[in-house]
Amino acid sequence: MRIDILTILPELLQGPFSASIMKRAQDKGLAEIFVHNIRDYSTNKHKQVDDYQYGGGAGMVMSIEPIAAVLDKLISERKYDEIIYMTPDGEVLDQKTANSFSLYENIIILCGHYKGVDERIRQIYITKEISIGSYVLSGGELAAAVLTDSIVRLIPGVLNDETSALTDSFQDNLLSPPVYTRPPEFRGYKVPEVLLSGNFDLIEKYRDEEAYKRTKERRPDLLD
Ligand code: ADE
């Protein structure tokens, strides 16, 4: 899968993809992540990428031309399944959306800044608008990193058995059950007996029950 991320702050995206599972996915050739600096496409002599908003008001708006230039270039090179704009007024990201995006071959993710992008970019190019939650970030970069991580880990072959996504929270609309490792007792807190029993039927039953209990207590909306 190929992911092209468009940003005015590429340095914000260096860390998240250079370690752990995101790095492994790229090393294995299962994911290619390209970060494009929108500023490189500005024809303005000061490399400006924003402008005052029509109608007045505080806050700048990201200009159409440099964004359109990167998008036109990418679109002319290959077919994209989705052109996504990260914005707090988008559809809230969930596991179902991540699952469906992970089946795509090529996607573009556009990161907003300031007051956002000129509305016409959204009208002309954007096929999906995604929010990572009901709060406002300084820009779309961290949100793009979250979206990318949630997708890439689901690409077949990225995770091994130990880290399998099948047992993740939300995969079956349930939160994950509690997990434990050594020692069997710490400051009087004991690992539940059943997990030490070696009886895998009982262990599975325990985990199912705990997952259900936890979901009912913390996220009853998932059970609806
Ligand atoms: N940009 C700013 N805030 C955001 C959010 N919550 N989700 C996606 N993109 C954003």
mmCIF file of C-alpha atoms and ligand atoms in Angstrom:
data_model
loop_
_atom_site.group_PDB
_atom_site.id
_atom_site.type_symbol
_atom_site.label_atom_id
_atom_site.label_comp_id
_atom_site.label_asym_id
_atom_site.label_seq_id
_atom_site.Cartn_x
_atom_site.Cartn_y
_atom_site.Cartn_z
ATOM 1 C CA MET A 1 0.000 0.000 0.000
ATOM 2 C CA ARG A 2 1.185 3.505 -0.825
ATOM 3 C CA ILE A 3 0.319 6.480 1.384
ATOM 4 C CA ASP A 4 1.140 10.041 0.291
ATOM 5 C CA ILE A 5 0.880 12.635 3.032
ATOM 6 C CA LEU A 6 0.705 16.348 2.148
ATOM 7 C CA THR A 7 1.799 18.800 4.816
ATOM 8 C CA ILE A 8 3.422 22.171 5.445
ATOM 9 C CA LEU A 9 5.285 20.657 8.440
ATOM 10 C CA PRO A 10 6.970 17.438 7.229
ATOM 11 C CA GLU A 11 9.237 17.407 10.299
ATOM 12 C CA LEU A 12 6.201 16.556 12.447
ATOM 13 C CA LEU A 13 5.869 13.270 10.539
ATOM 14 C CA GLN A 14 9.446 12.041 10.769
ATOM 15 C CA GLY A 15 9.191 10.263 14.122
ATOM 16 C CA PRO A 16 5.978 8.242 13.945
ATOM 17 C CA PHE A 17 6.962 6.184 10.904
ATOM 18 C CA SER A 18 10.595 5.516 11.746
ATOM 19 C CA ALA A 19 10.217 2.953 14.531
ATOM 20 C CA SER A 20 8.419 -0.221 15.538
ATOM 21 C CA ILE A 21 5.572 -1.599 13.424
ATOM 22 C CA MET A 22 5.413 1.339 10.981
ATOM 23 C CA LYS A 23 9.108 0.933 10.228
ATOM 24 C CA ARG A 24 8.807 -2.846 9.897
ATOM 25 C CA ALA A 25 5.918 -2.475 7.430
ATOM 26 C CA GLN A 26 8.062 -0.220 5.243
ATOM 27 C CA ASP A 27 11.171 -2.383 5.590
ATOM 28 C CA LYS A 28 9.138 -5.408 4.475
ATOM 29 C CA GLY A 29 7.870 -3.429 1.473
ATOM 30 C CA LEU A 30 4.257 -3.750 2.631
ATOM 31 C CA ALA A 31 3.746 -0.017 3.071
ATOM 32 C CA GLU A 32 5.324 2.948 1.319
ATOM 33 C CA ILE A 33 4.872 6.289 3.042
ATOM 34 C CA PHE A 34 5.808 9.488 1.193
ATOM 35 C CA VAL A 35 5.655 12.858 2.926
ATOM 36 C CA HIS A 36 5.359 15.850 0.576
ATOM 37 C CA ASN A 37 6.103 19.395 1.647
ATOM 38 C CA ILE A 38 3.343 21.587 0.176
ATOM 39 C CA ARG A 39 5.686 24.578 0.441
ATOM 40 C CA ASP A 40 7.903 23.056 -2.265
ATOM 41 C CA TYR A 41 4.996 23.576 -4.675
ATOM 42 C CA SER A 42 4.448 27.253 -3.906
ATOM 43 C CA THR A 43 5.292 29.513 -6.825
ATOM 44 C CA ASN A 44 5.161 32.547 -4.562
ATOM 45 C CA LYS A 45 8.566 34.181 -4.114
ATOM 46 C CA HIS A 46 8.303 33.895 -0.315
ATOM 47 C CA LYS A 47 7.118 30.268 -0.631
ATOM 48 C CA GLN A 48 3.896 31.363 1.026
ATOM 49 C CA VAL A 49 1.238 28.660 1.408
ATOM 50 C CA ASP A 50 -1.520 30.607 3.177
ATOM 51 C CA ASP A 51 -3.473 33.824 2.793
ATOM 52 C CA TYR A 52 -6.032 36.050 4.531
ATOM 53 C CA GLN A 53 -9.589 34.819 4.416
ATOM 54 C CA TYR A 54 -12.190 36.515 2.270
ATOM 55 C CA GLY A 55 -14.782 38.263 4.384
ATOM 56 C CA GLY A 56 -12.239 39.030 7.102
ATOM 57 C CA GLY A 57 -11.724 37.392 10.455
ATOM 58 C CA ALA A 58 -8.830 35.988 12.421
ATOM 59 C CA GLY A 59 -6.754 33.145 11.026
ATOM 60 C CA MET A 60 -5.188 32.331 7.701
ATOM 61 C CA VAL A 61 -6.443 29.875 5.094
ATOM 62 C CA MET A 62 -4.263 27.397 3.198
ATOM 63 C CA SER A 63 -4.110 28.493 -0.439
ATOM 64 C CA ILE A 64 -5.450 26.379 -3.275
ATOM 65 C CA GLU A 65 -2.601 26.523 -5.797
ATOM 66 C CA PRO A 66 0.285 24.718 -4.025
ATOM 67 C CA ILE A 67 -2.042 21.966 -2.734
ATOM 68 C CA ALA A 68 -3.624 21.550 -6.167
ATOM 69 C CA ALA A 69 -0.151 21.345 -7.718
ATOM 70 C CA VAL A 70 0.911 18.404 -5.498
ATOM 71 C CA LEU A 71 -2.450 16.678 -5.922
ATOM 72 C CA ASP A 72 -2.452 17.081 -9.715
ATOM 73 C CA LYS A 73 1.048 15.651 -9.904
ATOM 74 C CA LEU A 74 0.181 12.600 -7.763
ATOM 75 C CA ILE A 75 -3.154 11.968 -9.486
ATOM 76 C CA SER A 76 -1.440 12.061 -12.897
ATOM 77 C CA GLU A 77 0.996 9.367 -11.745
ATOM 78 C CA ARG A 78 -1.387 6.724 -10.366
ATOM 79 C CA LYS A 79 -4.974 6.055 -9.387
ATOM 80 C CA TYR A 80 -5.903 6.822 -5.773
ATOM 81 C CA ASP A 81 -8.631 4.991 -3.897
ATOM 82 C CA GLU A 82 -9.276 7.892 -1.576
ATOM 83 C CA ILE A 83 -8.080 11.471 -1.045
ATOM 84 C CA ILE A 84 -8.537 12.136 2.641
ATOM 85 C CA TYR A 85 -8.567 15.481 4.438
ATOM 86 C CA MET A 86 -7.810 15.451 8.164
ATOM 87 C CA THR A 87 -10.213 17.849 9.872
ATOM 88 C CA PRO A 88 -12.098 18.074 13.179
ATOM 89 C CA ASP A 89 -15.376 18.366 11.235
ATOM 90 C CA GLY A 90 -14.826 15.042 9.437
ATOM 91 C CA GLU A 91 -16.252 11.588 10.088
ATOM 92 C CA VAL A 92 -14.804 10.250 13.358
ATOM 93 C CA LEU A 93 -12.233 7.507 12.765
ATOM 94 C CA ASP A 94 -13.107 4.058 14.087
ATOM 95 C CA GLN A 95 -11.820 0.507 13.623
ATOM 96 C CA LYS A 96 -14.326 -0.220 10.866
ATOM 97 C CA THR A 97 -13.003 2.670 8.779
ATOM 98 C CA ALA A 98 -9.384 1.649 9.445
ATOM 99 C CA ASN A 99 -10.233 -1.917 8.353
ATOM 100 C CA SER A 100 -11.749 -0.756 5.085
ATOM 101 C CA PHE A 101 -8.905 1.697 4.317
ATOM 102 C CA SER A 102 -6.345 -1.081 4.887
ATOM 103 C CA LEU A 103 -7.638 -2.820 1.746
ATOM 104 C CA TYR A 104 -6.721 0.132 -0.477
ATOM 105 C CA GLU A 105 -3.700 0.308 -2.752
ATOM 106 C CA ASN A 106 -3.045 4.066 -2.836
ATOM 107 C CA ILE A 107 -4.325 6.865 -0.644
ATOM 108 C CA ILE A 108 -3.516 10.536 -0.150
ATOM 109 C CA ILE A 109 -3.830 12.257 3.211
ATOM 110 C CA LEU A 110 -3.957 16.065 3.301
ATOM 111 C CA CYS A 111 -3.093 17.778 6.600
ATOM 112 C CA GLY A 112 -4.777 21.097 7.343
ATOM 113 C CA HIS A 113 -3.367 24.048 9.279
ATOM 114 C CA TYR A 114 -4.462 27.487 10.475
ATOM 115 C CA LYS A 115 -8.165 27.846 9.673
ATOM 116 C CA GLY A 116 -7.943 24.942 7.223
ATOM 117 C CA VAL A 117 -7.809 24.683 3.452
ATOM 118 C CA ASP A 118 -9.729 26.773 0.931
ATOM 119 C CA GLU A 119 -13.132 25.085 0.659
ATOM 120 C CA ARG A 120 -12.657 24.512 -3.087
ATOM 121 C CA ILE A 121 -9.850 22.007 -2.422
ATOM 122 C CA ARG A 122 -12.426 19.992 -0.495
ATOM 123 C CA GLN A 123 -15.007 20.346 -3.257
ATOM 124 C CA ILE A 124 -12.691 19.442 -6.102
ATOM 125 C CA TYR A 125 -10.380 16.775 -4.723
ATOM 126 C CA ILE A 126 -11.344 15.394 -1.328
ATOM 127 C CA THR A 127 -13.271 12.110 -1.262
ATOM 128 C CA LYS A 128 -13.261 11.559 2.517
ATOM 129 C CA GLU A 129 -12.926 13.835 5.550
ATOM 130 C CA ILE A 130 -11.664 12.245 8.741
ATOM 131 C CA SER A 131 -11.463 13.464 12.341
ATOM 132 C CA ILE A 132 -9.619 11.534 15.041
ATOM 133 C CA GLY A 133 -11.856 12.884 17.799
ATOM 134 C CA SER A 134 -13.913 15.791 19.070
ATOM 135 C CA TYR A 135 -11.048 18.116 19.949
ATOM 136 C CA VAL A 136 -8.923 20.487 17.912
ATOM 137 C CA LEU A 137 -5.242 19.858 17.195
ATOM 138 C CA SER A 138 -2.819 22.506 15.945
ATOM 139 C CA GLY A 139 -2.720 20.764 12.593
ATOM 140 C CA GLY A 140 -3.653 17.582 10.791
ATOM 141 C CA GLU A 141 -0.192 15.946 11.026
ATOM 142 C CA LEU A 142 -0.643 14.079 14.300
ATOM 143 C CA ALA A 143 -4.092 13.034 13.142
ATOM 144 C CA ALA A 144 -2.600 11.792 9.839
ATOM 145 C CA ALA A 145 -0.021 9.789 11.800
ATOM 146 C CA VAL A 146 -2.793 8.222 13.892
ATOM 147 C CA LEU A 147 -4.819 7.358 10.795
ATOM 148 C CA THR A 148 -1.764 5.920 9.009
ATOM 149 C CA ASP A 149 -0.790 3.771 12.004
ATOM 150 C CA SER A 150 -4.337 2.450 12.387
ATOM 151 C CA ILE A 151 -4.346 1.415 8.707
ATOM 152 C CA VAL A 152 -0.803 0.119 8.196
ATOM 153 C CA ARG A 153 -0.879 -2.325 11.121
ATOM 154 C CA LEU A 154 -3.854 -4.016 9.453
ATOM 155 C CA ILE A 155 -2.120 -4.690 6.135
ATOM 156 C CA PRO A 156 -1.716 -8.477 5.842
ATOM 157 C CA GLY A 157 1.805 -9.522 6.840
ATOM 158 C CA VAL A 158 2.608 -6.420 8.900
ATOM 159 C CA LEU A 159 1.751 -7.965 12.249
ATOM 160 C CA ASN A 160 2.902 -11.421 13.263
ATOM 161 C CA ASP A 161 0.919 -13.885 15.403
ATOM 162 C CA GLU A 162 2.069 -12.307 18.630
ATOM 163 C CA THR A 163 0.785 -8.887 17.686
ATOM 164 C CA SER A 164 -2.155 -10.075 15.606
ATOM 165 C CA ALA A 165 -4.771 -7.419 15.005
ATOM 166 C CA LEU A 166 -7.517 -10.018 15.338
ATOM 167 C CA THR A 167 -7.345 -9.795 19.130
ATOM 168 C CA ASP A 168 -7.224 -5.983 19.237
ATOM 169 C CA SER A 169 -9.838 -3.998 21.071
ATOM 170 C CA PHE A 170 -12.758 -3.013 18.782
ATOM 171 C CA GLN A 171 -12.106 -5.769 16.211
ATOM 172 C CA ASP A 172 -15.235 -7.570 17.396
ATOM 173 C CA ASN A 173 -16.825 -4.462 18.917
ATOM 174 C CA LEU A 174 -15.382 -5.436 22.299
ATOM 175 C CA LEU A 175 -12.579 -3.901 24.337
ATOM 176 C CA SER A 176 -9.627 -6.171 25.111
ATOM 177 C CA PRO A 177 -9.600 -8.172 28.356
ATOM 178 C CA PRO A 178 -6.888 -7.383 30.978
ATOM 179 C CA VAL A 179 -3.467 -8.949 30.399
ATOM 180 C CA TYR A 180 -0.743 -10.019 32.824
ATOM 181 C CA THR A 181 2.874 -11.169 32.737
ATOM 182 C CA ARG A 182 5.378 -12.265 35.385
ATOM 183 C CA PRO A 183 5.548 -12.126 38.385
ATOM 184 C CA PRO A 184 2.389 -13.993 39.473
ATOM 185 C CA GLU A 185 2.071 -11.711 42.496
ATOM 186 C CA PHE A 186 3.081 -8.058 42.922
ATOM 187 C CA ARG A 187 2.433 -6.118 46.168
ATOM 188 C CA GLY A 188 -0.343 -8.528 47.015
ATOM 189 C CA TYR A 189 -2.014 -8.172 43.594
ATOM 190 C CA LYS A 190 -2.334 -11.625 42.059
ATOM 191 C CA VAL A 191 -2.713 -12.787 38.479
ATOM 192 C CA PRO A 192 -6.178 -14.411 38.157
ATOM 193 C CA GLU A 193 -5.835 -18.118 38.933
ATOM 194 C CA VAL A 194 -7.471 -19.216 35.677
ATOM 195 C CA LEU A 195 -4.649 -17.687 33.589
ATOM 196 C CA LEU A 196 -2.156 -19.937 35.394
ATOM 197 C CA SER A 197 -4.360 -23.036 35.053
ATOM 198 C CA GLY A 198 -3.185 -24.156 31.612
ATOM 199 C CA ASN A 199 -6.825 -24.904 30.746
ATOM 200 C CA PHE A 200 -7.252 -23.046 27.453
ATOM 201 C CA ASP A 201 -11.017 -23.494 27.240
ATOM 202 C CA LEU A 202 -11.404 -21.878 30.629
ATOM 203 C CA ILE A 203 -8.896 -19.153 29.739
ATOM 204 C CA GLU A 204 -10.787 -18.298 26.571
ATOM 205 C CA LYS A 205 -14.074 -18.198 28.470
ATOM 206 C CA TYR A 206 -12.504 -15.945 31.133
ATOM 207 C CA ARG A 207 -11.153 -13.564 28.463
ATOM 208 C CA ASP A 208 -14.468 -13.402 26.628
ATOM 209 C CA GLU A 209 -16.293 -12.628 29.866
ATOM 210 C CA GLU A 210 -13.770 -9.968 30.914
ATOM 211 C CA ALA A 211 -13.878 -8.350 27.470
ATOM 212 C CA TYR A 212 -17.669 -8.187 27.665
ATOM 213 C CA LYS A 213 -17.630 -6.887 31.258
ATOM 214 C CA ARG A 214 -15.075 -4.196 30.433
ATOM 215 C CA THR A 215 -16.988 -3.095 27.330
ATOM 216 C CA LYS A 216 -20.278 -2.950 29.268
ATOM 217 C CA GLU A 217 -18.667 -0.839 32.008
ATOM 218 C CA ARG A 218 -16.571 1.491 29.852
ATOM 219 C CA ARG A 219 -18.085 1.609 26.374
ATOM 220 C CA PRO A 220 -21.685 0.359 26.519
ATOM 221 C CA ASP A 221 -22.260 2.182 23.185
ATOM 222 C CA LEU A 222 -20.193 -0.514 21.446
ATOM 223 C CA LEU A 223 -22.677 -3.204 22.492
ATOM 224 C CA ASP A 224 -25.672 -1.444 20.896
HETATM 225 N N1 ADE B 1 -6.967 18.711 12.636
HETATM 226 C C1 ADE B 1 -7.152 19.407 13.766
HETATM 227 N N2 ADE B 1 -7.832 18.720 14.666
HETATM 228 C C2 ADE B 1 -8.112 17.514 14.101
HETATM 229 C C3 ADE B 1 -8.822 16.356 14.529
HETATM 230 N N3 ADE B 1 -9.389 16.281 15.723
HETATM 231 N N4 ADE B 1 -8.907 15.329 13.674
HETATM 232 C C4 ADE B 1 -8.361 15.402 12.449
HETATM 233 N N5 ADE B 1 -7.692 16.464 11.993
HETATM 234 C C5 ADE B 1 -7.567 17.511 12.800
#
